[in-house]
mmCIF file of C-alpha atoms in Angstrom:
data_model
loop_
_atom_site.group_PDB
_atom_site.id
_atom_site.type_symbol
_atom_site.label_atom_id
_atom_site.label_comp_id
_atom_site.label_asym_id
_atom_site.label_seq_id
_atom_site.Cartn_x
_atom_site.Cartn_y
_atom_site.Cartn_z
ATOM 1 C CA UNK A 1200 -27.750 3.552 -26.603
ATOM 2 C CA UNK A 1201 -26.552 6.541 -27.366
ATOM 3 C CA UNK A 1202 -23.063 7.217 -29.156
ATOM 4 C CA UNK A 1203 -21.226 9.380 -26.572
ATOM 5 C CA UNK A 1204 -22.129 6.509 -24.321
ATOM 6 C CA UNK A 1205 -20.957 3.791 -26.248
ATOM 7 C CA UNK A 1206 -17.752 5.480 -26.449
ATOM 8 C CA UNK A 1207 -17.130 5.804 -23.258
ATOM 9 C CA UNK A 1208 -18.396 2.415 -21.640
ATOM 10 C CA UNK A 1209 -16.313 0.342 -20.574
ATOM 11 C CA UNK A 1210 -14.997 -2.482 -22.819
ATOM 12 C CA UNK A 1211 -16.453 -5.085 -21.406
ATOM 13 C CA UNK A 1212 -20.027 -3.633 -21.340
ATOM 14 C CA UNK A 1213 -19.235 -2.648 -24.661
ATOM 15 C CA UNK A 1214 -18.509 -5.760 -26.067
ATOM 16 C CA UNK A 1215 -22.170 -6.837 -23.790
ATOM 17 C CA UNK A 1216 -23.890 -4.236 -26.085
ATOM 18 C CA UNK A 1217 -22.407 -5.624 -29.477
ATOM 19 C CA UNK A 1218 -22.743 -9.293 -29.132
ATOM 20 C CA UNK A 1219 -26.373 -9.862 -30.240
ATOM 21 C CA UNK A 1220 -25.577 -7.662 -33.321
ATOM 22 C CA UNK A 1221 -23.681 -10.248 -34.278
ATOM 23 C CA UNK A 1222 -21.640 -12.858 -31.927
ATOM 24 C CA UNK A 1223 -17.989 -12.735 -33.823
ATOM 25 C CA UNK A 1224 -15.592 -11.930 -31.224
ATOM 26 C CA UNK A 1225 -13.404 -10.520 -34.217
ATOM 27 C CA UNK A 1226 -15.593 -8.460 -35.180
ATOM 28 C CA UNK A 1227 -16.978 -7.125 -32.113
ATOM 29 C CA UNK A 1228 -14.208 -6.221 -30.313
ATOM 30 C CA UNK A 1229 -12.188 -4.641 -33.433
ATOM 31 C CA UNK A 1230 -15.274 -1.991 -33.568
ATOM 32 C CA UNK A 1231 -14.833 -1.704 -29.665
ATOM 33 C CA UNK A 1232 -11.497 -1.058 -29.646
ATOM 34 C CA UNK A 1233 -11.668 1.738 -32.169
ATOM 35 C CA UNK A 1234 -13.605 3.926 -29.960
ATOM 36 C CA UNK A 1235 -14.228 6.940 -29.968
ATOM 37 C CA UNK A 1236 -16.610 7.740 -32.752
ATOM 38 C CA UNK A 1237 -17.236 11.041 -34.260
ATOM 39 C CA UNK A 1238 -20.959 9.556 -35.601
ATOM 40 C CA UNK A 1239 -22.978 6.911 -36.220
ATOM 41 C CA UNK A 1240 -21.791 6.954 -39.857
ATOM 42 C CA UNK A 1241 -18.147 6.214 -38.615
ATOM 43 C CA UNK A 1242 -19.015 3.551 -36.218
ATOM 44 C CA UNK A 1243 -21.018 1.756 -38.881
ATOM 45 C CA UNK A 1244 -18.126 2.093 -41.723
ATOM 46 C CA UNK A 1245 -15.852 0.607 -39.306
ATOM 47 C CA UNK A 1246 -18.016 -2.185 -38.306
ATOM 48 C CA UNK A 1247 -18.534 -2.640 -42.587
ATOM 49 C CA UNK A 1248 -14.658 -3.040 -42.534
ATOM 50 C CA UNK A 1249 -14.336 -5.473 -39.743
ATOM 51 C CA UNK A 1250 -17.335 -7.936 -41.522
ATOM 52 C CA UNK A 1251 -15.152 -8.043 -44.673
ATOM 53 C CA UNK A 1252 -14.088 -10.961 -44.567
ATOM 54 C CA UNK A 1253 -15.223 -12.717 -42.232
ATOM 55 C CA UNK A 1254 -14.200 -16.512 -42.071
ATOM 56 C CA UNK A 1255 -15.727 -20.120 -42.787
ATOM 57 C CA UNK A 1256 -15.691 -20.296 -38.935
ATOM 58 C CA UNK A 1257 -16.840 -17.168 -38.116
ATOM 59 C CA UNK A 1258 -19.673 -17.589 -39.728
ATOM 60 C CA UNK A 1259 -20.354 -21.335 -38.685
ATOM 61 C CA UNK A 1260 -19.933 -19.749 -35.398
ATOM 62 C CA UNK A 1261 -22.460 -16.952 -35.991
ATOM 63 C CA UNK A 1262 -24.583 -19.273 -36.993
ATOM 64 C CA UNK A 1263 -25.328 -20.850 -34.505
ATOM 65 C CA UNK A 1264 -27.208 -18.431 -33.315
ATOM 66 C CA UNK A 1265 -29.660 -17.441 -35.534
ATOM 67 C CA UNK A 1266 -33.555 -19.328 -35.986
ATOM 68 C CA UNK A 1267 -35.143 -20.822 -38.840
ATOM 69 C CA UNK A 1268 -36.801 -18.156 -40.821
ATOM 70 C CA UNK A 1269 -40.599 -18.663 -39.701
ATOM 71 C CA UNK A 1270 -39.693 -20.017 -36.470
ATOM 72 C CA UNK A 1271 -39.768 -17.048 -33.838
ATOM 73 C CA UNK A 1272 -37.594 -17.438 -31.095
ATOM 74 C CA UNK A 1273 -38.542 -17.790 -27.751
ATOM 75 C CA UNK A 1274 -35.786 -17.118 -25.334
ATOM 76 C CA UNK A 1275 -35.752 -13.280 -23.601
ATOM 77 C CA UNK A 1276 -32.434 -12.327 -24.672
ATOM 78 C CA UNK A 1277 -31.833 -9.224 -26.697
ATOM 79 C CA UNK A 1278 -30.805 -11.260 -29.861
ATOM 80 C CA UNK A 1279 -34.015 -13.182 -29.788
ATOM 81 C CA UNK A 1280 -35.729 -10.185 -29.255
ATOM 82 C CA UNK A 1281 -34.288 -8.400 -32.392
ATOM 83 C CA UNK A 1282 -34.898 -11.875 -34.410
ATOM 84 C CA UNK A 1283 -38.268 -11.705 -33.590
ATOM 85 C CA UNK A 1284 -38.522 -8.068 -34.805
ATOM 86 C CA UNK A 1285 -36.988 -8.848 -37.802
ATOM 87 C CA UNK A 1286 -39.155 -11.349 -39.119
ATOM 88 C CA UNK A 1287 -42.209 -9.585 -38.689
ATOM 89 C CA UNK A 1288 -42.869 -10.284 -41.929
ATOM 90 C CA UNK A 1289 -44.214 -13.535 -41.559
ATOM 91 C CA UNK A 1290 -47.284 -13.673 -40.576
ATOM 92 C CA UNK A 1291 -47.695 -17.303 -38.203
ATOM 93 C CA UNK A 1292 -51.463 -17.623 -39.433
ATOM 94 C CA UNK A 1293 -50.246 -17.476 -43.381
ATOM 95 C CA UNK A 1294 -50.271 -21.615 -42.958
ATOM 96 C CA UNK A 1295 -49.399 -22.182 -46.803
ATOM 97 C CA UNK A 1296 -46.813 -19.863 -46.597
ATOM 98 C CA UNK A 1297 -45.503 -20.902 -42.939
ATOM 99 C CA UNK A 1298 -45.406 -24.576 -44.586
ATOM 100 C CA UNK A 1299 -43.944 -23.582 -47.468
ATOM 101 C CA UNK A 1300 -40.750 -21.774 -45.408
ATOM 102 C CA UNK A 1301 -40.765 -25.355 -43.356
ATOM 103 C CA UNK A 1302 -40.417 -27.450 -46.098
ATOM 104 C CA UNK A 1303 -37.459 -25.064 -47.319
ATOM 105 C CA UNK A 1304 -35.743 -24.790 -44.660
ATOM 106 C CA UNK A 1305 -35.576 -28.573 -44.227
ATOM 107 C CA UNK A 1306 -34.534 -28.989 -47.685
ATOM 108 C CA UNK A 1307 -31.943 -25.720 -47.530
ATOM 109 C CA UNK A 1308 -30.528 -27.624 -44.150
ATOM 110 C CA UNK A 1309 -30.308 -30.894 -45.912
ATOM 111 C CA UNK A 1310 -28.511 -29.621 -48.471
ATOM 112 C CA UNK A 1311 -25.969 -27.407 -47.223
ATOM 113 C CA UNK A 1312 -26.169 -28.492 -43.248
ATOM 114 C CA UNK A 1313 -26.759 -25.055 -41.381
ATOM 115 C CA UNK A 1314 -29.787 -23.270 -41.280
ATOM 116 C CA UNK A 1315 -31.272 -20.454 -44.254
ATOM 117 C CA UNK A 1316 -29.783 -16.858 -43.067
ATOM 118 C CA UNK A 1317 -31.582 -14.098 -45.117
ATOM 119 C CA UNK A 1318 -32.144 -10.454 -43.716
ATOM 120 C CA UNK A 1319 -35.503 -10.708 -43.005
ATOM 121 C CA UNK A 1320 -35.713 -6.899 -41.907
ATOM 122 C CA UNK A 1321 -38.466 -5.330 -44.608
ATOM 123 C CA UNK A 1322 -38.964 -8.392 -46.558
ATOM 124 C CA UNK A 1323 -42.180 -10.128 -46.569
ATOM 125 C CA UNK A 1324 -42.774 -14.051 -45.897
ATOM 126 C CA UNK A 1325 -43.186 -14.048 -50.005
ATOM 127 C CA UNK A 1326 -39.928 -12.629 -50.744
ATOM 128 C CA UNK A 1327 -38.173 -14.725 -48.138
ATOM 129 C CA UNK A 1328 -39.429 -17.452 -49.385
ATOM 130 C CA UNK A 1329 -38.889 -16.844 -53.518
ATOM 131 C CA UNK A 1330 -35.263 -16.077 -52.304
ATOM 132 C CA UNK A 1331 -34.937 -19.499 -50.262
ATOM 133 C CA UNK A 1332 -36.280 -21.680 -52.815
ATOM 134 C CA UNK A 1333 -33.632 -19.682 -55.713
ATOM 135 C CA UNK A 1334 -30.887 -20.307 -52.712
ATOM 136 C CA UNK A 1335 -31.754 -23.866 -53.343
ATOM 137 C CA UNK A 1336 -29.955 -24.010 -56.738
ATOM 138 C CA UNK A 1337 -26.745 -22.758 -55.617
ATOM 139 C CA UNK A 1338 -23.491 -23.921 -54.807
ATOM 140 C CA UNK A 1339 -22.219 -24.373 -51.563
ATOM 141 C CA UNK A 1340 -19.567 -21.624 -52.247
ATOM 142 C CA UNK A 1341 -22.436 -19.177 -53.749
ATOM 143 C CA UNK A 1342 -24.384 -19.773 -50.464
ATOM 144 C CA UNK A 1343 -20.698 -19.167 -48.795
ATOM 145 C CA UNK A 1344 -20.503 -15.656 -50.401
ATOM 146 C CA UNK A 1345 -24.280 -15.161 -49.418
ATOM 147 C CA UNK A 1346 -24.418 -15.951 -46.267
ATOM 148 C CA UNK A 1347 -21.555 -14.201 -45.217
ATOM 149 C CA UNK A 1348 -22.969 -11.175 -46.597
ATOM 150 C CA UNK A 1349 -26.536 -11.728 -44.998
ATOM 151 C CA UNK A 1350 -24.707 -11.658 -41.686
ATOM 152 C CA UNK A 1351 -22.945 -8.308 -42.819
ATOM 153 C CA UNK A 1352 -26.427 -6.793 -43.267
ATOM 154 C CA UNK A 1353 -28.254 -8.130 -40.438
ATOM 155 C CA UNK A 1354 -25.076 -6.602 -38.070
ATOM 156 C CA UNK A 1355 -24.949 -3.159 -39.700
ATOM 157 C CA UNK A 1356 -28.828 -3.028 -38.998
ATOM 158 C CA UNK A 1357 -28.885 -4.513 -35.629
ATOM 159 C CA UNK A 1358 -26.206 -1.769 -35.081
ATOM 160 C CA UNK A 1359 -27.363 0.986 -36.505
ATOM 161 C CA UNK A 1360 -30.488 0.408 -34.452
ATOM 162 C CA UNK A 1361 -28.528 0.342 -31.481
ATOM 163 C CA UNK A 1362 -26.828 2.536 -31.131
ATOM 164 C CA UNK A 1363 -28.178 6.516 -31.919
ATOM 165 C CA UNK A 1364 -26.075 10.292 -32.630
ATOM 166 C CA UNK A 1365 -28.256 11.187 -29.215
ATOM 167 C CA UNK A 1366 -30.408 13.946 -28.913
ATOM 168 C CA UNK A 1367 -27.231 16.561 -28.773
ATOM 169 C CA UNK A 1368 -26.087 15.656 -32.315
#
């Protein structure tokens, strides 16, 4: 979507285009309702300010929505569709290393009861998978900190590949 038509949608189907960036109400509708936007630089500073900080139950919330790392989602929404994309990096036939992110993320979940968040966006399987099994020897307030800011950078790139100057900028 272009820029000068974000800014000018209505709030509603604003708020429609935000959610699968990252579904935080908060956070969604604060960048919303500081429309207009003189760039794409501005839009994604503000949405930087509105992720920090965002709370325990925003992120449980958040969470909610996001798959295992090596399990592609399957549903035809546009956040599934952008998880997908993300985690391109991990390649389904890899079976060691597809096992190996299984056995992880079973182990992560056990031990701190949500699911492993990482930006998966340029990272290979490998370096998803080093960083899970170091996320394993953390506190649950490191992985706090962590996660919260995984969510920060998985927004800021769903957004800034959402929305675009347009071709008149």
């Amino acid at each position: 979507m272009e820029l000068a038509v974000f800014n000018t949608a209505d709030r509603d189907e604003a708020i429609r285009t935000l959610t699968p960036c990252l579904d935080i109400s908060r956070w969604v509708e604060t960048i919303v309702d500081a429309r207009p936007y003189a760039s794409v630089d501005e839009l994604l500073g503000q949405a930087q300010r509105a992720a920090e900080p965002f709370t325990p139950a925003e992120v449980e919330s958040a969470m909610a929505h996001h798959p295992r790392i090596g399990e592609r989602p399957k549903a035809q929404t546009t956040e599934a569709a952008m998880s997908r994309s993300e985690q391109a990096g991990v390649d389904p036939g890899d079976n060691q290393t597809t096992a190996a992110l299984a056995e992880g993320n079973r182990a992560y979940e056990e031990k701190f009861g949500r699911v492993f968040l990482i930006r998966a966006a340029g990272r290979s399987a490998q370096e998803m998978l080093a960083a899970l099994q170091e996320r394993l020897n953390h506190t649950p307030e490191e992985e706090d900190t962590i996660v919260a800011g995984q969510l920060r950078e998985i927004a800021l790139l769903r957004l800034s590949g959402l929305i675009s100057e347009g071709v008149n900028a």
